[in-house]
PDB file of C-alpha atoms in Angstrom:
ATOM      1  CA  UNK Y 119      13.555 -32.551   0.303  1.00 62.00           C
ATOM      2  CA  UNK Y 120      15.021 -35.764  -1.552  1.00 67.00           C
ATOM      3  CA  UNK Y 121      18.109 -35.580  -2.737  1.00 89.00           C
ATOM      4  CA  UNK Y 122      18.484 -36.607  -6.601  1.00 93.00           C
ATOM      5  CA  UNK Y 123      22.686 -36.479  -7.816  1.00 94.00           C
ATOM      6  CA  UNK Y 124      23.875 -36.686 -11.553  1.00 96.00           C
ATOM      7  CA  UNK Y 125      27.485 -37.143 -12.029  1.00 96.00           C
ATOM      8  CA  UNK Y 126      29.343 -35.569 -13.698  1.00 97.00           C
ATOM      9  CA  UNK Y 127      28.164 -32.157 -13.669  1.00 95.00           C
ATOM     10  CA  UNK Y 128      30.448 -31.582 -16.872  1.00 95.00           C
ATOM     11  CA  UNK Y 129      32.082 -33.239 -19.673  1.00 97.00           C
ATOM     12  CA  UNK Y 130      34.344 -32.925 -23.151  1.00 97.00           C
ATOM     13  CA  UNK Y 131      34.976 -35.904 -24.961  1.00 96.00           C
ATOM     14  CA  UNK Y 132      36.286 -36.030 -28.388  1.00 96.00           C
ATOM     15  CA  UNK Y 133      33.952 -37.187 -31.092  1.00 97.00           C
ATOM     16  CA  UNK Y 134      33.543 -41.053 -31.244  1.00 96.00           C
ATOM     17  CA  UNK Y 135      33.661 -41.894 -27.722  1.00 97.00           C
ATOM     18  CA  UNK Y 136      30.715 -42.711 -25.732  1.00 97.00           C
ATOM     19  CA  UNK Y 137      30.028 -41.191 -22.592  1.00 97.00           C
ATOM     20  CA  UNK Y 138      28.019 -42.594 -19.323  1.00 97.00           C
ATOM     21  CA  UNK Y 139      26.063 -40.009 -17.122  1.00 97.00           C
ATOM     22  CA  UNK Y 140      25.117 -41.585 -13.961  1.00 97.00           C
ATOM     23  CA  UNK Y 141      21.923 -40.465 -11.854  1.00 96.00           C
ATOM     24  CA  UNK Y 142      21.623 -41.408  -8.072  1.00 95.00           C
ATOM     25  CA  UNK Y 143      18.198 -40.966  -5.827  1.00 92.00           C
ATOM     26  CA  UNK Y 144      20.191 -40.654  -2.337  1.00 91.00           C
ATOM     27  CA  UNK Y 145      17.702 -40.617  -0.344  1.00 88.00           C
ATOM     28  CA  UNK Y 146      14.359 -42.425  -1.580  1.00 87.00           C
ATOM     29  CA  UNK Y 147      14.101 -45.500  -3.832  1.00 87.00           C
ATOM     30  CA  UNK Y 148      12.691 -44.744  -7.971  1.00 84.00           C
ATOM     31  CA  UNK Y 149      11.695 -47.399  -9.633  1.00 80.00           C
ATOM     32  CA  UNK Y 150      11.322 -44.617 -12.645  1.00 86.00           C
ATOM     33  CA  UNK Y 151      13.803 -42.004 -13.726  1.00 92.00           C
ATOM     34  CA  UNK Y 152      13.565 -39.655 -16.482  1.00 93.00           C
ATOM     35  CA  UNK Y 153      15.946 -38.373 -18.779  1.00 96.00           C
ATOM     36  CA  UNK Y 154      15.573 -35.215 -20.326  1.00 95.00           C
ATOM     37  CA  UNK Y 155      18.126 -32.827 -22.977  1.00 96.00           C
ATOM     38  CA  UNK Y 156      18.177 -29.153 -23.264  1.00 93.00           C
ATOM     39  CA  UNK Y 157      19.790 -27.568 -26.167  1.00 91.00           C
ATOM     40  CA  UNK Y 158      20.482 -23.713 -25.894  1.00 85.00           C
ATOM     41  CA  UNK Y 159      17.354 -21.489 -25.506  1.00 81.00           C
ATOM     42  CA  UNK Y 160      15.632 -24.787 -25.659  1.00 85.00           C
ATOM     43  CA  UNK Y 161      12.887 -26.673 -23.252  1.00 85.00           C
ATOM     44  CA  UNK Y 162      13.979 -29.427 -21.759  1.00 90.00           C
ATOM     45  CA  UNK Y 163      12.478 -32.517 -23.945  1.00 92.00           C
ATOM     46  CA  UNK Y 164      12.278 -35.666 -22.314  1.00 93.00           C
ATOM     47  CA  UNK Y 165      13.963 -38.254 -24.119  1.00 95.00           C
ATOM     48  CA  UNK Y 166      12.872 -41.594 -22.155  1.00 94.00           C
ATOM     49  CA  UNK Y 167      11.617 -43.310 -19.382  1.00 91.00           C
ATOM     50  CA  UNK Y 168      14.104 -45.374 -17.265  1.00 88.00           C
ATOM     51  CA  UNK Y 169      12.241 -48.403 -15.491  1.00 83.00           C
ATOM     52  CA  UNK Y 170      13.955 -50.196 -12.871  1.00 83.00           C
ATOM     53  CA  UNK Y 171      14.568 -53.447 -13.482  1.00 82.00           C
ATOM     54  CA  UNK Y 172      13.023 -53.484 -17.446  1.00 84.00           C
ATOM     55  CA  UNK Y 173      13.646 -51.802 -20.697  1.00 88.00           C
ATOM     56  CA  UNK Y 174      13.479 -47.758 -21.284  1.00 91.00           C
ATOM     57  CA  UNK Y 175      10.526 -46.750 -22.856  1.00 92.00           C
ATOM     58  CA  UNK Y 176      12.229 -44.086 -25.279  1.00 95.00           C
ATOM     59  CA  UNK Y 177      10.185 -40.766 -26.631  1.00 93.00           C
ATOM     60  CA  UNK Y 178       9.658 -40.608 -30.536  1.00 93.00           C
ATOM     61  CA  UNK Y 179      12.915 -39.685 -32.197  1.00 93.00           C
ATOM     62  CA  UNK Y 180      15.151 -40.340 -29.455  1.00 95.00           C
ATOM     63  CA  UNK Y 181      17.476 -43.153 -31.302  1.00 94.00           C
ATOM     64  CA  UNK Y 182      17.516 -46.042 -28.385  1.00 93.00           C
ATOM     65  CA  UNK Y 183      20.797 -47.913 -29.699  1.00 95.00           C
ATOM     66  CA  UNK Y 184      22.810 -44.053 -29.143  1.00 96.00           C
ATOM     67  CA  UNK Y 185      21.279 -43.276 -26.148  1.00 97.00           C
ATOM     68  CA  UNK Y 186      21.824 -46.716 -24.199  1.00 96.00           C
ATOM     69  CA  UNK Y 187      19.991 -46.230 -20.186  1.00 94.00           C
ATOM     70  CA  UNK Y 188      20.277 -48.926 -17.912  1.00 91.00           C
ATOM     71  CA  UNK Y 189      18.165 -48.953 -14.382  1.00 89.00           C
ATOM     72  CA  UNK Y 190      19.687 -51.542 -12.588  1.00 81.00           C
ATOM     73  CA  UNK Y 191      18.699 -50.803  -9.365  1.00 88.00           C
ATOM     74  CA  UNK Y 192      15.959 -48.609  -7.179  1.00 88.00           C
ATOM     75  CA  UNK Y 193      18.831 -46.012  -6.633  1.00 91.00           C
ATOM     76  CA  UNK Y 194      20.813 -45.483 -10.243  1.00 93.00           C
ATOM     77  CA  UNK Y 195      20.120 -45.033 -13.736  1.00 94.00           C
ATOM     78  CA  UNK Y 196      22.712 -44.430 -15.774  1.00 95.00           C
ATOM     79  CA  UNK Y 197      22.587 -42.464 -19.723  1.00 97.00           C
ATOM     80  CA  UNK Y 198      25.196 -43.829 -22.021  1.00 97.00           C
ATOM     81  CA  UNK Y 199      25.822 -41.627 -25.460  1.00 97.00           C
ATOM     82  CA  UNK Y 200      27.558 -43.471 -27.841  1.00 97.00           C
ATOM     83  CA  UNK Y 201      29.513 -42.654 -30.240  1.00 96.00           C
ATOM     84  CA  UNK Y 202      29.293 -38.867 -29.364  1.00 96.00           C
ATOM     85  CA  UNK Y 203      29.011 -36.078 -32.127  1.00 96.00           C
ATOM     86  CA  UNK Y 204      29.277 -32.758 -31.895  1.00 96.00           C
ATOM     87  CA  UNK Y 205      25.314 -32.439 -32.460  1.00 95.00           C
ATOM     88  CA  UNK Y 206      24.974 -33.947 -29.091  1.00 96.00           C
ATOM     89  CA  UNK Y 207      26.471 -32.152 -26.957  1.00 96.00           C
ATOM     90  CA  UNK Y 208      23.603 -30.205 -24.443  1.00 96.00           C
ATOM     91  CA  UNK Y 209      22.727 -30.140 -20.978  1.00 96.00           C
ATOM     92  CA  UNK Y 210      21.360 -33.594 -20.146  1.00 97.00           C
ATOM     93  CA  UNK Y 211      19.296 -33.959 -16.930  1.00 96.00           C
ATOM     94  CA  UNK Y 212      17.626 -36.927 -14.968  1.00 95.00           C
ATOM     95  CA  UNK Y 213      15.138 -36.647 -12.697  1.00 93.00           C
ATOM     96  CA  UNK Y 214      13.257 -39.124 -10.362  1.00 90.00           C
ATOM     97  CA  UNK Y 215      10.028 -39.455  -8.295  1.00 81.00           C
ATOM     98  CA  UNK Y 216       9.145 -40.571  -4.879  1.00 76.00           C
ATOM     99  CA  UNK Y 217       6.505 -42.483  -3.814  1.00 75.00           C
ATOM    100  CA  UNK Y 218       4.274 -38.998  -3.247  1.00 74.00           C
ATOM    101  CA  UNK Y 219       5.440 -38.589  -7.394  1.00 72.00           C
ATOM    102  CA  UNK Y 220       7.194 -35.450  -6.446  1.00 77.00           C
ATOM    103  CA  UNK Y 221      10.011 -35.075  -9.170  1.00 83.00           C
ATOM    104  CA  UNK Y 222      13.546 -34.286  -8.075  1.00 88.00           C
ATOM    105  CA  UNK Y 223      16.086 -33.020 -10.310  1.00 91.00           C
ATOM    106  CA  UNK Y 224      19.455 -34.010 -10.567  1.00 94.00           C
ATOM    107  CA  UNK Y 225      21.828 -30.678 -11.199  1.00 93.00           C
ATOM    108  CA  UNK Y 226      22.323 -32.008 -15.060  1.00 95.00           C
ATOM    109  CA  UNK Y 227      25.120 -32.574 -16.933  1.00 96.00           C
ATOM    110  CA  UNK Y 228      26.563 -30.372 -19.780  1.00 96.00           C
ATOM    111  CA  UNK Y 229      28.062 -32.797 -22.515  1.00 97.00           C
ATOM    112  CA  UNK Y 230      30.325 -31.102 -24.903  1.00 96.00           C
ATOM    113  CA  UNK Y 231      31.835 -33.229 -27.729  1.00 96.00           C
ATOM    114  CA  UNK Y 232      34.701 -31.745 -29.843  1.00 96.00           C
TER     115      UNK Y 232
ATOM    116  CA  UNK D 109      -0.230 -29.519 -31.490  1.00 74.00           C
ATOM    117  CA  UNK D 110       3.017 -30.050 -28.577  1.00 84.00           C
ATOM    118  CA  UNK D 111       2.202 -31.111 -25.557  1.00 90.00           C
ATOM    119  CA  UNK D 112       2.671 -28.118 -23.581  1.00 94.00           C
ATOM    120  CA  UNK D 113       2.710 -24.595 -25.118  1.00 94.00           C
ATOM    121  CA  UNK D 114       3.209 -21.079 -23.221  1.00 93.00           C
ATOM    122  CA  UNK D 115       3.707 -17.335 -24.451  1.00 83.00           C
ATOM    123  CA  UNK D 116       7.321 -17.884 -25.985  1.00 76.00           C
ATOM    124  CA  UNK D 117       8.443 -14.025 -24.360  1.00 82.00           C
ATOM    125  CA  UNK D 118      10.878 -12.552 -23.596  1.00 89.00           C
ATOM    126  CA  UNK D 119       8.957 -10.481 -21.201  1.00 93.00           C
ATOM    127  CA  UNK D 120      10.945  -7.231 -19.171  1.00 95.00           C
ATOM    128  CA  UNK D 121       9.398  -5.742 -16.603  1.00 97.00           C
ATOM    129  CA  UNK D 122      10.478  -2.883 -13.882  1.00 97.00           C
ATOM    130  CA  UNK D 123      10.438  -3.912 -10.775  1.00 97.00           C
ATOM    131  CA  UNK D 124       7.253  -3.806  -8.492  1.00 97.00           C
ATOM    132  CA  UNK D 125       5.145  -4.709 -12.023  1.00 97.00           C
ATOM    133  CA  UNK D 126       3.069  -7.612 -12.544  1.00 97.00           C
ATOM    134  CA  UNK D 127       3.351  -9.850 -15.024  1.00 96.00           C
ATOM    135  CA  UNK D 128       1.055 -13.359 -16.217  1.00 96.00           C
ATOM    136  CA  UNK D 129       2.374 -16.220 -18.277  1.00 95.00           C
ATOM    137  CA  UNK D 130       0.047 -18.031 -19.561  1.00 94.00           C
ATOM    138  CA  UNK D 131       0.226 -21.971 -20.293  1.00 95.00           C
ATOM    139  CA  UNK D 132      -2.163 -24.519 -22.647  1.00 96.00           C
ATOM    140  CA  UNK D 133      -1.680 -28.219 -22.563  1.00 95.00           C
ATOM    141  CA  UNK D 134      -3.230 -30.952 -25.067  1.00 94.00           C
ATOM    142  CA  UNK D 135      -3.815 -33.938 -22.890  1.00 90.00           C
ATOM    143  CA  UNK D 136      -7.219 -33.698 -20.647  1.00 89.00           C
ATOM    144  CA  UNK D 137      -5.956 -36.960 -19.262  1.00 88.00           C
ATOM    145  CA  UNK D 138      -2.929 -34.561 -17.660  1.00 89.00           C
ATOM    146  CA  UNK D 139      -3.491 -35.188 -13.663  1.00 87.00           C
ATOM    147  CA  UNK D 140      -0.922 -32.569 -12.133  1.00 90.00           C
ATOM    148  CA  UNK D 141       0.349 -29.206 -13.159  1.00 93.00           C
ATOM    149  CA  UNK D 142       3.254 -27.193 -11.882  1.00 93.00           C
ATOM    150  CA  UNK D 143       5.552 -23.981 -12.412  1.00 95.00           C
ATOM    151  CA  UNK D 144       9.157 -24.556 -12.364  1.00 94.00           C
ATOM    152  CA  UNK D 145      11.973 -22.113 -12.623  1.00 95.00           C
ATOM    153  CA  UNK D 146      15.061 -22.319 -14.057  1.00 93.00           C
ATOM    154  CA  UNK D 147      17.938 -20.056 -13.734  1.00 92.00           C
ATOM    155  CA  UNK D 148      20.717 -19.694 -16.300  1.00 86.00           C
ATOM    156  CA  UNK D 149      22.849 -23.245 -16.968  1.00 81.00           C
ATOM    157  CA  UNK D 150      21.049 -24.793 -14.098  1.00 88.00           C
ATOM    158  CA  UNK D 151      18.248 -27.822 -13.099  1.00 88.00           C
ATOM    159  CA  UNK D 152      14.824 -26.636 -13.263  1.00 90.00           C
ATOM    160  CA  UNK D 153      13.381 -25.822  -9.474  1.00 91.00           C
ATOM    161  CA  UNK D 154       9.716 -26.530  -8.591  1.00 90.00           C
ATOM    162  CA  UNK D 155       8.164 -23.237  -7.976  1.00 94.00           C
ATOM    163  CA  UNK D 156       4.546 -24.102  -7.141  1.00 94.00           C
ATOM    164  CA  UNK D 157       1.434 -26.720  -7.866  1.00 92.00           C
ATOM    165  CA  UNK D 158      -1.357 -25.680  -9.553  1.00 94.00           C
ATOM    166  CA  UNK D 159      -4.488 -27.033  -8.285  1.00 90.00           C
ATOM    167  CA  UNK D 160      -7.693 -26.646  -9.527  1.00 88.00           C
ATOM    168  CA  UNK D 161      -8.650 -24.186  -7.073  1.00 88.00           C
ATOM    169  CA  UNK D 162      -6.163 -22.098  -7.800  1.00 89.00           C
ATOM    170  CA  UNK D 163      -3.482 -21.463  -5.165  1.00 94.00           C
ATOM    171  CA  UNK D 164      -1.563 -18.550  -3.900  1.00 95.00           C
ATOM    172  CA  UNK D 165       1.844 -18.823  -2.841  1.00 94.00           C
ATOM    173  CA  UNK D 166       3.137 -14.765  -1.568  1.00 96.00           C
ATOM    174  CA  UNK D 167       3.523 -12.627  -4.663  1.00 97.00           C
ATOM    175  CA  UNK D 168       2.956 -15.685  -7.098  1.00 98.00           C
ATOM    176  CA  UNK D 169      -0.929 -17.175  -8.277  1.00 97.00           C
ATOM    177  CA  UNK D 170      -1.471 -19.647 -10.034  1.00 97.00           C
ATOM    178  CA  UNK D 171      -4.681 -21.012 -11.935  1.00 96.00           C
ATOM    179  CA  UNK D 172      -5.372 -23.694 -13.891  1.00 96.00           C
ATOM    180  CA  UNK D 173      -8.814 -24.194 -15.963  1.00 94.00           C
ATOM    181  CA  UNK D 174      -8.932 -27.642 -16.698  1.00 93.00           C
ATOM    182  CA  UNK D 175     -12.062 -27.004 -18.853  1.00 93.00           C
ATOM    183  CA  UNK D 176     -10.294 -24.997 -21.146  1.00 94.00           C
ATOM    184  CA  UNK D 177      -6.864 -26.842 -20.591  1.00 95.00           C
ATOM    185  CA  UNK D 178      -5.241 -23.486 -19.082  1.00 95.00           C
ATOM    186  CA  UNK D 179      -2.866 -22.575 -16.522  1.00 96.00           C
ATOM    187  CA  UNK D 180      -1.460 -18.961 -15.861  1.00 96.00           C
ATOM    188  CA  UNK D 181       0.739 -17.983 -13.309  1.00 97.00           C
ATOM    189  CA  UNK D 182       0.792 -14.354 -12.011  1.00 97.00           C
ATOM    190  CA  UNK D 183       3.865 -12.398 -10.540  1.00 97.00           C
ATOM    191  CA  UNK D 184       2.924  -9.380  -8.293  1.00 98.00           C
ATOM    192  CA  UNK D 185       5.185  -6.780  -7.314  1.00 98.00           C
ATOM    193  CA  UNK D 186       8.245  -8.185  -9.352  1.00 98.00           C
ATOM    194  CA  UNK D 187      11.806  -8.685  -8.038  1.00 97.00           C
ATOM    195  CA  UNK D 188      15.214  -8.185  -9.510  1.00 97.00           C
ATOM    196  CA  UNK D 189      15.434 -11.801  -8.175  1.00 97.00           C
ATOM    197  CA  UNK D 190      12.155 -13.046 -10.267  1.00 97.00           C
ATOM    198  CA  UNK D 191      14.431 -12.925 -13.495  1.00 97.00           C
ATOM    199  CA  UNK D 192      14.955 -16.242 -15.094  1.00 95.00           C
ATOM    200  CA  UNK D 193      13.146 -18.393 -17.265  1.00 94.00           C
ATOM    201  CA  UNK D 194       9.180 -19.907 -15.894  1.00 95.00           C
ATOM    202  CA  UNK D 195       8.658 -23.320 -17.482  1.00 94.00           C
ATOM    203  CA  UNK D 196       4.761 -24.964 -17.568  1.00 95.00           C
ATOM    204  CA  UNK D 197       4.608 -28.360 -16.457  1.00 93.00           C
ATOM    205  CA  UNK D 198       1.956 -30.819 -16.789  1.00 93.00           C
ATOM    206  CA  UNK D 199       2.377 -34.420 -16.250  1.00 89.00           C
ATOM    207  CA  UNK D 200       1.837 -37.248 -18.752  1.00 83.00           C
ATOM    208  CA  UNK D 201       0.381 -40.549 -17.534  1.00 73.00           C
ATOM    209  CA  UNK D 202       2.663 -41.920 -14.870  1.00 68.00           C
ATOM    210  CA  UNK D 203       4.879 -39.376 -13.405  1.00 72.00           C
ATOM    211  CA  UNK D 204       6.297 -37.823 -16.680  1.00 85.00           C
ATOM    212  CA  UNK D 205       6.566 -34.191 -16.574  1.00 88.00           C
ATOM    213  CA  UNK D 206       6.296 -32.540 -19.752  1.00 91.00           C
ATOM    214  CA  UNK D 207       7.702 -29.447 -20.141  1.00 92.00           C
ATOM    215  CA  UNK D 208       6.874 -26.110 -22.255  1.00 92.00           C
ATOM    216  CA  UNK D 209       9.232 -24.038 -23.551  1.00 90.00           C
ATOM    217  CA  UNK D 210       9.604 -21.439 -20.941  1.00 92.00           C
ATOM    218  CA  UNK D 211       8.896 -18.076 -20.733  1.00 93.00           C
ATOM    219  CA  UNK D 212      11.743 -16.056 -19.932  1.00 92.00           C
ATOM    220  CA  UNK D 213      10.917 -12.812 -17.371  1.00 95.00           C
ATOM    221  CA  UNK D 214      13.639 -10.084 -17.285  1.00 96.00           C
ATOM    222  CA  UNK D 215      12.772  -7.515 -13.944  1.00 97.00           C
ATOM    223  CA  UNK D 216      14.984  -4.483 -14.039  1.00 96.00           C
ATOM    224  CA  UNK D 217      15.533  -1.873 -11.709  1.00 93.00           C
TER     225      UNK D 217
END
């Protein structure tokens, strides 16, 4: 199957520092990618909708100027938190969708800010 | 009403039981529907489609009543293996899957 990779897989930054999470479709092009959260014994809520080559559309709540995603081509998306908190760390995961809109996970990243 | 709601669980089983989770979803527009599971710390996994006609992949069945906005999933003759957490997912317009909580299935021996 199609091969979706987030980098990094973990992180700790300190509080105040932003942190980019990148998210790769190796093998297939997306023009969309999704970015979900999971906080512990959570769902995973999706948080917005990365288009390729246009503005995210970002889910109700989800503050777009902290949670900066950029989609600059059919391959990445990336997930920048700025100015990181403690209340943000989670388990952030992307996922993307071929042309047959099967959805591929990346493995997620687990943010922890201290 | 959220998008996606299922039985919240925990639900423990012996093995060789079977077990349902059930699923209801608020948008009729919804086109797809699947069952994903995800294991501790890790990316959710698609487990199977749910088609209208219901489908039947080896011990798991899934049905989906789109009249009702339903979709269960059955487990038959449960595995230590089966343990983990069974997340409904229906799409939203586009290819945005929204997911429910998750109902997490314990099997012990």
């Amino acid at each position: 199957g199609a091969v979706v990779s987030q980098h990094p897989s973990w992180v700790i930054c300190k509080s105040g520092t932003s942190v980019k999470i990148e998210c790769r479709s190796l093998d297939f092009q997306a023009t969309t990618m999704f970015w979900y959260r999971q906080f512990p014994k959570q769902s995973l809520m999706l948080m917005a909708t990365s288009n390729e080559g246009s503005k995210a559309t970002y889910e109700q709540g989800v503050e777009k100027d902290k949670f900066l995603i950029n989609h600059a081509s059919l391959t990445l998306s990336t997930l920048t938190v700025t100015s990181a908190h403690p209340e943000d760390s989670s388990f952030y995961i992307c996922s993307a969708s071929n042309i047959d809109l099967e959805a591929f996970f990346g493995q997620g990243t687990r943010l922890t800010v201290v | 009403r959220k998008e996606v709601e299922q039985d919240p669980g925990p639900f423990n089983v012996p093995e060789g039981a079977t077990v349902a989770f059930n699923c209801t979803y608020s948008n009729s527009a919804s086109q797809s529907f699947f069952w994903y599971r995800q294991d501790c710390r890790k990316e959710p996994k698609l487990l199977m489609s749910v088609y209208s006609s219901g489908n039947e992949d080896g011990r798991f069945t899934a049905q989906l009543n789109r009249a009702s906005q339903y979709i269960s999933l059955l487990i038959r003759d449960s595995k230590l293996s089966d343990s983990a957490t069974y997340l409904c997912v229906v799409n939203r317009e586009g290819t945005a899957l929204i997911f429910g909580k998750g109902t997490t299935l314990s099997v012990s021996s």
